[in-house]
Every structure is written in C-alpha cells, then in structure tokens.
Short mmCIF file of C-alpha atoms in Angstrom, two decimals:
data_model
loop_
_atom_site.label_atom_id
_atom_site.label_comp_id
_atom_site.label_asym_id
_atom_site.label_seq_id
_atom_site.Cartn_x
_atom_site.Cartn_y
_atom_site.Cartn_z
CA MET A 1 -66.03 251.61 -90.74
CA ASN A 2 -63.46 251.92 -93.26
CA ILE A 3 -62.65 255.86 -94.06
CA SER A 4 -59.76 257.68 -94.81
CA LEU A 5 -57.63 260.89 -93.56
CA GLY A 6 -55.22 263.38 -95.21
CA THR A 7 -53.48 264.24 -98.41
CA PRO A 8 -52.89 261.83 -99.66
CA PRO A 9 -55.44 259.76 -98.47
CA PHE A 10 -54.50 257.52 -95.09
CA PRO A 11 -56.47 254.32 -94.69
CA ILE A 12 -58.14 253.96 -91.03
CA VAL A 13 -60.52 251.20 -90.12
CA ALA A 14 -62.62 253.25 -86.97
CA ILE A 15 -65.80 251.77 -84.60
CA ALA A 16 -68.93 253.43 -86.16
CA ASP A 17 -70.34 254.66 -82.77
CA THR A 18 -74.13 256.36 -82.56
CA GLY A 19 -73.48 256.72 -79.00
CA SER A 20 -70.47 259.80 -79.31
CA ASP A 21 -69.35 262.36 -81.45
CA LEU A 22 -65.59 262.94 -82.04
CA ILE A 23 -63.90 261.45 -84.95
CA TRP A 24 -60.49 260.09 -83.50
CA THR A 25 -57.52 258.09 -84.38
CA GLN A 26 -54.12 257.17 -83.43
CA CYS A 27 -51.54 259.75 -84.10
CA LYS A 28 -47.75 260.08 -84.33
CA PRO A 29 -46.31 260.65 -82.06
CA CYS A 30 -47.90 257.83 -79.67
CA THR A 31 -46.96 258.50 -76.27
CA ASN A 32 -49.46 255.95 -74.65
CA CYS A 33 -51.16 253.85 -77.66
CA TYR A 34 -52.65 250.44 -77.90
CA LYS A 35 -51.34 248.29 -79.89
CA GLN A 36 -53.12 248.44 -83.21
CA ASN A 37 -52.17 245.93 -86.65
CA ALA A 38 -52.33 248.89 -89.09
CA ALA A 39 -50.17 251.44 -89.19
CA VAL A 40 -50.41 254.94 -87.55
CA PHE A 41 -51.93 257.92 -89.09
CA SER A 42 -48.86 260.97 -88.91
CA PRO A 43 -49.96 264.36 -89.66
CA ASN A 44 -46.82 265.32 -90.76
CA SER A 45 -47.32 263.18 -93.84
CA SER A 46 -50.45 264.94 -94.77
CA SER A 47 -50.51 268.43 -96.77
CA THR A 48 -53.74 269.12 -95.35
CA TYR A 49 -53.66 268.78 -91.55
CA LYS A 50 -54.03 271.87 -89.46
CA THR A 51 -54.29 272.03 -85.32
CA VAL A 52 -57.14 274.03 -84.55
CA PRO A 53 -56.43 277.42 -83.24
CA CYS A 54 -58.34 278.33 -79.91
CA GLN A 55 -60.35 281.29 -80.81
CA SER A 56 -62.02 278.62 -83.39
CA SER A 57 -65.80 277.95 -83.18
CA ALA A 58 -64.55 274.07 -82.24
CA CYS A 59 -62.67 275.03 -78.87
CA ASP A 60 -66.23 275.78 -78.10
CA SER A 61 -67.04 272.03 -77.39
CA LEU A 62 -63.85 270.56 -76.93
CA GLN A 63 -60.75 273.07 -76.69
CA ILE A 64 -57.98 272.63 -78.76
CA GLU A 65 -56.34 269.33 -76.43
CA TYR A 66 -59.33 267.21 -76.17
CA GLU A 67 -59.82 264.50 -73.72
CA ALA A 68 -62.88 261.82 -74.18
CA SER A 69 -63.96 259.17 -72.21
CA TYR A 70 -66.55 256.33 -72.70
CA GLY A 71 -68.76 253.84 -70.69
CA ASP A 72 -66.47 250.93 -70.93
CA GLN A 73 -63.60 253.38 -69.02
CA SER A 74 -61.51 253.88 -72.67
CA HIS A 75 -60.39 257.39 -72.93
CA THR A 76 -58.35 259.22 -75.84
CA LYS A 77 -56.50 262.43 -75.21
CA GLY A 78 -54.86 264.59 -77.79
CA ASP A 79 -55.22 267.64 -80.32
CA ILE A 80 -58.17 268.90 -82.02
CA ALA A 81 -57.33 269.24 -85.76
CA VAL A 82 -58.72 269.85 -89.22
CA GLU A 83 -58.46 267.37 -91.97
CA THR A 84 -59.74 266.20 -95.10
CA LEU A 85 -61.74 262.98 -94.58
CA THR A 86 -62.61 260.69 -97.24
CA LEU A 87 -65.85 258.24 -97.82
CA GLY A 88 -66.21 255.57 -100.39
CA SER A 89 -68.87 256.24 -102.79
CA THR A 90 -71.84 254.13 -104.45
CA VAL A 91 -73.49 257.17 -106.08
CA GLY A 92 -72.33 258.89 -109.52
CA PRO A 93 -68.85 258.44 -111.51
CA ARG A 94 -66.52 259.01 -108.14
CA ARG A 95 -65.72 255.69 -106.14
CA HIS A 96 -64.80 258.28 -103.11
CA VAL A 97 -65.99 261.40 -102.09
CA ALA A 98 -63.43 264.03 -100.14
CA PHE A 99 -64.90 266.03 -97.39
CA PRO A 100 -61.92 268.99 -96.49
CA LYS A 101 -61.74 270.84 -93.20
CA MET A 102 -63.28 268.28 -90.88
CA VAL A 103 -62.72 268.57 -87.24
CA ILE A 104 -61.04 265.57 -85.91
CA GLY A 105 -59.14 264.45 -83.07
CA CYS A 106 -55.35 263.38 -82.97
CA GLY A 107 -55.05 260.92 -80.09
CA HIS A 108 -51.42 260.60 -78.22
CA ASP A 109 -52.83 258.83 -75.24
CA ASN A 110 -55.34 256.36 -75.79
CA ALA A 111 -56.26 253.13 -73.80
CA GLY A 112 -58.91 250.86 -72.99
CA THR A 113 -60.79 247.91 -74.50
CA PHE A 114 -59.99 248.66 -78.35
CA SER A 115 -59.34 246.09 -80.55
CA PRO A 116 -56.18 246.13 -82.45
CA LYS A 117 -57.68 245.68 -85.74
CA GLY A 118 -59.41 249.65 -85.25
CA SER A 119 -57.06 252.77 -84.66
CA GLY A 120 -60.41 255.10 -83.45
CA ILE A 121 -63.75 255.72 -83.71
CA VAL A 122 -66.44 257.46 -85.71
CA GLY A 123 -68.73 259.18 -83.64
CA LEU A 124 -72.30 259.09 -85.32
CA GLY A 125 -74.15 260.80 -82.54
CA GLY A 126 -76.13 264.36 -82.90
CA GLY A 127 -73.54 266.78 -81.20
CA SER A 128 -71.47 269.17 -83.27
CA VAL A 129 -68.57 267.38 -84.31
CA SER A 130 -69.61 264.33 -85.13
CA LEU A 131 -69.35 262.83 -88.90
CA VAL A 132 -73.06 263.00 -89.02
CA THR A 133 -73.62 266.83 -87.96
CA GLN A 134 -70.27 267.66 -89.84
CA LEU A 135 -71.54 266.26 -93.45
CA GLY A 136 -74.79 268.13 -93.02
CA PRO A 137 -76.26 269.32 -96.50
CA HIS A 138 -74.46 266.49 -98.32
CA ILE A 139 -76.46 263.76 -96.56
CA GLY A 140 -79.63 265.47 -95.55
CA GLY A 141 -79.58 264.05 -92.07
CA LYS A 142 -79.89 260.82 -93.47
CA PHE A 143 -77.78 257.72 -91.93
CA SER A 144 -78.51 254.23 -91.66
CA TYR A 145 -76.76 251.01 -91.27
CA CYS A 146 -77.19 246.94 -91.20
CA LEU A 147 -74.99 245.01 -88.99
CA VAL A 148 -74.38 241.40 -89.89
CA PRO A 149 -75.32 238.74 -86.94
CA SER A 150 -72.01 237.73 -85.02
CA SER A 151 -72.77 234.18 -87.04
CA ALA A 152 -72.01 235.25 -90.36
CA ALA A 153 -69.08 234.33 -92.46
CA ALA A 154 -65.74 236.21 -91.22
CA GLU A 155 -65.83 238.21 -95.00
CA ALA A 156 -69.41 239.56 -94.49
CA THR A 157 -69.39 243.08 -93.90
CA SER A 158 -71.70 245.47 -92.16
CA THR A 159 -73.33 248.09 -94.56
CA LEU A 160 -73.47 251.72 -93.46
CA SER A 161 -75.35 254.23 -95.88
CA PHE A 162 -75.26 258.17 -95.65
CA GLY A 163 -78.00 260.41 -97.59
CA GLN A 164 -80.74 259.44 -99.93
CA SER A 165 -79.84 255.87 -100.07
CA ALA A 166 -80.05 255.39 -96.46
CA VAL A 167 -83.98 256.03 -96.40
CA VAL A 168 -85.26 252.92 -94.81
CA SER A 169 -88.92 252.01 -96.41
CA GLY A 170 -90.87 248.97 -97.49
CA ASN A 171 -92.90 246.55 -96.10
CA GLY A 172 -92.42 245.62 -92.66
CA VAL A 173 -90.63 248.92 -91.53
CA ALA A 174 -91.28 249.83 -87.92
CA THR A 175 -90.99 253.78 -87.15
CA THR A 176 -90.29 255.72 -83.63
CA PRO A 177 -90.41 258.99 -82.88
CA LEU A 178 -86.39 259.69 -81.80
CA ILE A 179 -86.74 262.63 -79.00
CA PRO A 180 -84.29 265.51 -79.18
CA ASP A 181 -82.90 266.84 -75.77
CA PRO A 182 -81.30 269.84 -76.07
CA SER A 183 -79.31 268.70 -72.72
CA GLN A 184 -78.32 265.68 -74.04
CA PRO A 185 -77.58 266.46 -78.12
CA THR A 186 -75.31 263.75 -78.66
CA PHE A 187 -77.62 260.54 -77.76
CA TYR A 188 -80.41 259.24 -80.02
CA VAL A 189 -83.38 258.63 -77.46
CA VAL A 190 -86.09 257.04 -78.39
CA GLN A 191 -89.57 255.82 -75.90
CA LEU A 192 -89.59 251.77 -74.79
CA GLU A 193 -93.23 250.90 -73.76
CA ALA A 194 -93.00 247.48 -73.15
CA VAL A 195 -91.21 243.65 -74.43
CA SER A 196 -93.06 240.85 -74.91
CA VAL A 197 -91.65 237.46 -74.22
CA GLY A 198 -93.87 235.00 -75.46
CA SER A 199 -97.69 236.60 -74.50
CA LYS A 200 -96.25 238.00 -71.69
CA LYS A 201 -95.99 241.53 -71.92
CA ILE A 202 -93.36 243.61 -69.18
CA PRO A 203 -94.06 247.43 -69.15
CA PHE A 204 -90.57 249.31 -69.15
CA HIS A 205 -90.34 252.03 -67.02
CA GLY A 206 -86.84 253.13 -67.85
CA SER A 207 -84.71 256.30 -66.31
CA THR A 208 -85.46 259.27 -67.81
CA VAL A 209 -82.37 260.55 -70.38
CA GLY A 210 -81.74 264.13 -70.03
CA GLU A 211 -83.45 266.99 -68.76
CA THR A 212 -86.30 267.40 -71.18
CA SER A 213 -86.65 264.15 -72.61
CA SER A 214 -89.40 262.05 -72.24
CA GLY A 215 -87.41 258.82 -73.94
CA ASN A 216 -86.25 256.48 -71.72
CA ILE A 217 -83.62 254.23 -73.68
CA ILE A 218 -80.80 255.52 -75.88
CA VAL A 219 -79.75 253.42 -79.10
CA ASP A 220 -76.60 252.90 -79.37
CA SER A 221 -74.24 250.96 -82.28
CA GLY A 222 -71.47 251.08 -79.65
CA THR A 223 -72.51 248.93 -76.70
CA THR A 224 -72.81 245.17 -77.36
CA LEU A 225 -75.65 244.48 -74.21
CA THR A 226 -78.78 245.93 -73.97
CA LEU A 227 -78.50 247.56 -70.40
CA VAL A 228 -81.90 248.07 -68.71
CA PRO A 229 -83.28 249.06 -65.13
CA THR A 230 -82.58 245.87 -62.59
CA ASP A 231 -85.72 245.24 -61.94
CA PHE A 232 -87.07 245.04 -65.17
CA PHE A 233 -84.24 242.64 -66.08
CA THR A 234 -85.47 240.59 -63.39
CA GLN A 235 -88.70 240.07 -64.75
CA LEU A 236 -87.49 239.59 -68.48
CA SER A 237 -85.05 236.94 -67.43
CA SER A 238 -87.83 235.31 -65.22
CA ALA A 239 -90.14 235.44 -68.51
CA VAL A 240 -87.33 233.91 -70.76
CA GLU A 241 -86.25 231.51 -68.69
CA SER A 242 -89.63 229.68 -67.87
CA GLN A 243 -90.23 229.65 -71.86
CA VAL A 244 -86.68 228.25 -73.10
CA THR A 245 -86.99 225.05 -73.89
CA GLY A 246 -84.54 222.19 -75.26
CA SER A 247 -81.42 223.11 -73.68
CA ASN A 248 -79.89 223.14 -69.96
CA LYS A 249 -79.17 226.20 -68.05
CA THR A 250 -75.33 226.53 -67.58
CA THR A 251 -72.80 229.16 -66.93
CA ASP A 252 -70.95 231.94 -69.16
CA PRO A 253 -67.15 230.27 -69.63
CA GLN A 254 -65.55 233.50 -69.35
CA GLY A 255 -67.11 234.34 -66.09
CA PHE A 256 -68.40 237.82 -66.95
CA ASN A 257 -70.95 238.70 -64.10
CA ASN A 258 -73.10 240.35 -66.29
CA LEU A 259 -74.32 237.49 -68.44
CA SER A 260 -76.54 235.78 -65.44
CA LEU A 261 -78.78 233.38 -67.81
CA CYS A 262 -76.87 231.31 -69.82
CA TYR A 263 -78.14 227.84 -72.06
CA GLU A 264 -76.28 225.28 -73.42
CA SER A 265 -76.42 226.07 -77.43
CA GLY A 266 -77.24 224.39 -80.12
CA PRO A 267 -80.04 223.31 -82.60
CA LYS A 268 -82.54 221.82 -79.58
CA LEU A 269 -82.34 225.23 -77.66
CA LYS A 270 -85.75 227.15 -78.41
CA VAL A 271 -86.10 230.38 -77.14
CA PRO A 272 -89.67 232.40 -77.11
CA SER A 273 -90.96 235.17 -79.18
CA ILE A 274 -89.40 238.29 -77.92
CA THR A 275 -91.01 241.76 -79.50
CA ALA A 276 -90.03 245.65 -78.24
CA HIS A 277 -92.90 247.90 -78.02
CA PHE A 278 -91.39 251.29 -78.92
CA LYS A 279 -93.66 254.46 -79.19
CA GLY A 280 -95.47 253.37 -82.49
CA ALA A 281 -93.06 250.84 -83.40
CA ASP A 282 -93.16 246.85 -82.51
CA VAL A 283 -90.06 245.16 -83.27
CA ALA A 284 -89.74 241.32 -83.17
CA LEU A 285 -86.62 240.06 -82.23
CA THR A 286 -85.13 236.43 -83.22
CA MET A 287 -82.70 234.54 -81.13
CA GLU A 288 -79.69 236.16 -82.56
CA ASN A 289 -80.99 239.53 -80.97
CA VAL A 290 -81.68 238.33 -77.90
CA PHE A 291 -79.08 235.45 -77.40
CA ILE A 292 -75.27 235.93 -77.89
CA LYS A 293 -72.98 233.43 -78.26
CA VAL A 294 -70.36 233.40 -75.80
CA SER A 295 -68.60 230.06 -76.65
CA ASP A 296 -69.04 227.42 -79.34
CA THR A 297 -71.41 225.76 -76.81
CA VAL A 298 -73.16 228.51 -74.46
CA ALA A 299 -75.12 231.21 -75.37
CA CYS A 300 -76.15 234.14 -72.78
CA LEU A 301 -79.26 236.13 -72.87
CA ALA A 302 -77.57 239.83 -74.18
CA PHE A 303 -79.47 241.78 -71.61
CA TYR A 304 -77.75 243.47 -68.65
CA GLY A 305 -79.47 244.88 -65.33
CA ASN A 306 -78.06 248.22 -64.89
CA ASP A 307 -79.86 251.53 -63.32
CA ASP A 308 -77.56 254.25 -64.31
CA VAL A 309 -78.75 254.45 -68.14
CA SER A 310 -81.01 252.57 -70.84
CA ILE A 311 -79.03 251.76 -73.66
CA TYR A 312 -80.65 249.43 -76.44
CA GLY A 313 -77.48 247.81 -77.84
CA ASN A 314 -76.16 246.47 -81.41
CA VAL A 315 -76.56 242.70 -80.43
CA ALA A 316 -80.47 243.81 -81.05
CA GLN A 317 -79.95 245.58 -83.63
CA GLN A 318 -78.40 243.04 -85.66
CA ASN A 319 -80.20 242.04 -89.10
CA PHE A 320 -82.00 245.23 -89.26
CA ARG A 321 -81.71 248.40 -91.21
CA VAL A 322 -81.38 250.63 -88.80
CA GLY A 323 -82.07 254.43 -90.29
CA TYR A 324 -81.95 257.60 -88.42
CA ASP A 325 -83.98 260.59 -90.07
CA LEU A 326 -82.70 263.38 -88.15
CA GLN A 327 -84.96 266.13 -90.31
CA LYS A 328 -88.03 263.95 -89.40
CA HIS A 329 -86.68 262.73 -85.93
CA THR A 330 -87.30 259.34 -86.46
CA LEU A 331 -86.09 255.87 -86.23
CA SER A 332 -86.53 253.10 -88.20
CA PHE A 333 -86.27 249.07 -88.15
CA LYS A 334 -86.55 246.75 -91.44
CA PRO A 335 -85.76 243.24 -90.60
CA THR A 336 -83.14 242.73 -92.92
CA ASP A 337 -80.68 239.89 -94.18
CA CYS A 338 -77.53 242.39 -93.45
CA THR A 339 -74.86 239.79 -95.17
CA GLN A 340 -76.88 240.70 -98.70
CA LYS A 341 -75.86 244.17 -100.24
CA PHE A 342 -78.57 245.99 -101.41
CA PHE A 343 -77.33 249.14 -103.56
#
C-alpha cells in the first residue's frame, strides 16, 4: 500500500498485512537492509520524527528498540518512533489526510523474503500499534480491501478502504463472526466449519487459535497460500484430484515441496466447485482462489498442509471485498471484480 511518512511527506510502498501490527519502514542509516528500488527514508530529513522515550506507553508492547519476526523467518530491528503518517483520501476536498504522532518502527536491520518493490510493512492487525488501532475513532473500526487476482493486468491495483467507505454491503455478502481473543489480539480469527469440493463436504477441525478462542483459522492478507492441518489437506487434495478434468497432473517447475497437486494449465483444465463454509457464511471460491499459476503452463492447488497454525491466505481472498467491522466483530466477503474501482 502507498503511504507517506514524515514532514515533508516521504512516499513509502509497504506490504499491507492483517497478520501483524507494527508499521515499519527501512531507515537510514541502514546497517543491514535488503535491497529496495525506492529511496530509503531518512529520519533526519523529517521535522516531525521523534524517537519514543522509554517511559511512554508504547514501550509496554515493543520497547524503544524493537525486534519483530514473521512466519517466513523474515525480521526487522530498529527504533520505535512517532511520526506523521499521510494517507490518500477519496472523501471531502482534501486529496490526502495526515495523522500526527503515529507509532512506527524505523528499521535499520531488515532481512528475509521482502521484495525490492516494497520498503516495509503496514500492520493492519488488532494489536495496539497497528494502523487500524491507531486510526481509532477516525475509521470507526472499519476497513476493507479488494485484492486483484494474479491474472490481472500489471496496471491493476488493489483497493484498501477505511471508515464508512469500507462497509461491505448489498447482494451476495456473506458475513461470519470475528472471534476476539485477548491472548492473541493481533489475529483476526474466524470459525471454518467445512469445505465442499463438488458435492463432497469435508469437515474442518483446525487447531484452536489462542487460549480462549473458539475460532480455528486466521484470516491473513500477508500469507499467500491457505494453510490447513495435514489430515484435512490430504482429504481436500484427494477430493479435488478426483474431480479435476481436462488436464494432466504435473509437478511444480520451481520445485517447492509445499505445492503438491499441480496440473498443466490451460482452457481445458476444469476444477470442481469449492465452497468455504464459515460459521453463518458460505463463500464460493473460483478457480483463481483455489489454484495458483506457478508458471505459464502449470497451476497448483493453493493449499498447504501445516499442523502449526491454520491460515486463510490471500489467494483465497482475491476478487472479494473483504470487510472488517471491529465494533460489530464481523468479517464479510462479497464477490467483486477487484480490477474495477467502486468509489
């Protein structure tokens, strides 16, 4: 997502991640930074940048020097600061809205699987330092996104909305409860009851997320594949394999072990209808939600067997408006052509 930090505003392109909280960018001096295409943010060039003194409340969660790691073993280390953050606006006469004294991380040691196209992460989780929580009353606990499919043209961009414009409503909306858990405030947890492959309905018994949650899967914009327990994955992949027609099985040319069911892609490949049955919400998935193209000629099932944690990844969320209402504790899905702008 596009944001700006500092005064004057310095443009940043960062990963929008509902599975983490901290807003951070690579910062000068870069003692150990990954290569990024854009210029690196310099705190000395901003008149509103201030490091956080350790007696502040922000230290309770991250300390003045922070260290954060992610599920793919990527990490960031640096200083906690307060800074002005600017977002684009579609409401009112102003094209941009500035939010002063936002808690951010200024990363001097960052490494992992980060793309050179981006320069940090914007945490959209439920914790105290996430962008969603810090925007607070400005957005009424509401945000949504619409992720363009991987097959979309290069110039197509996904949309992220906050406040009243983020409400997902109208025909075709499926809504399921968000299940809060004080022991895991970052994660957006829901209950997945089953997945149907054609007429075969496979019950889902994911591990409970957190200490007090009855939910069993995390919805995460920052994870690509959908991670499910290995026994469920075995049943799911077998059901899919038995109903795919028009194409030959093959292997992932990139050799990733986590993509185990692959086919020659093309117009003849026909996959069964697949529906995710969340509590109170049936979400019908398209082929682009279920299979991911790993080359021009190969598509693989975008699910992965994993017994540590269950995650509903971003491939499954493509071409849906996914709306979070943190006041009503609901998550909504609406099938949408995300290449079209709707405001």
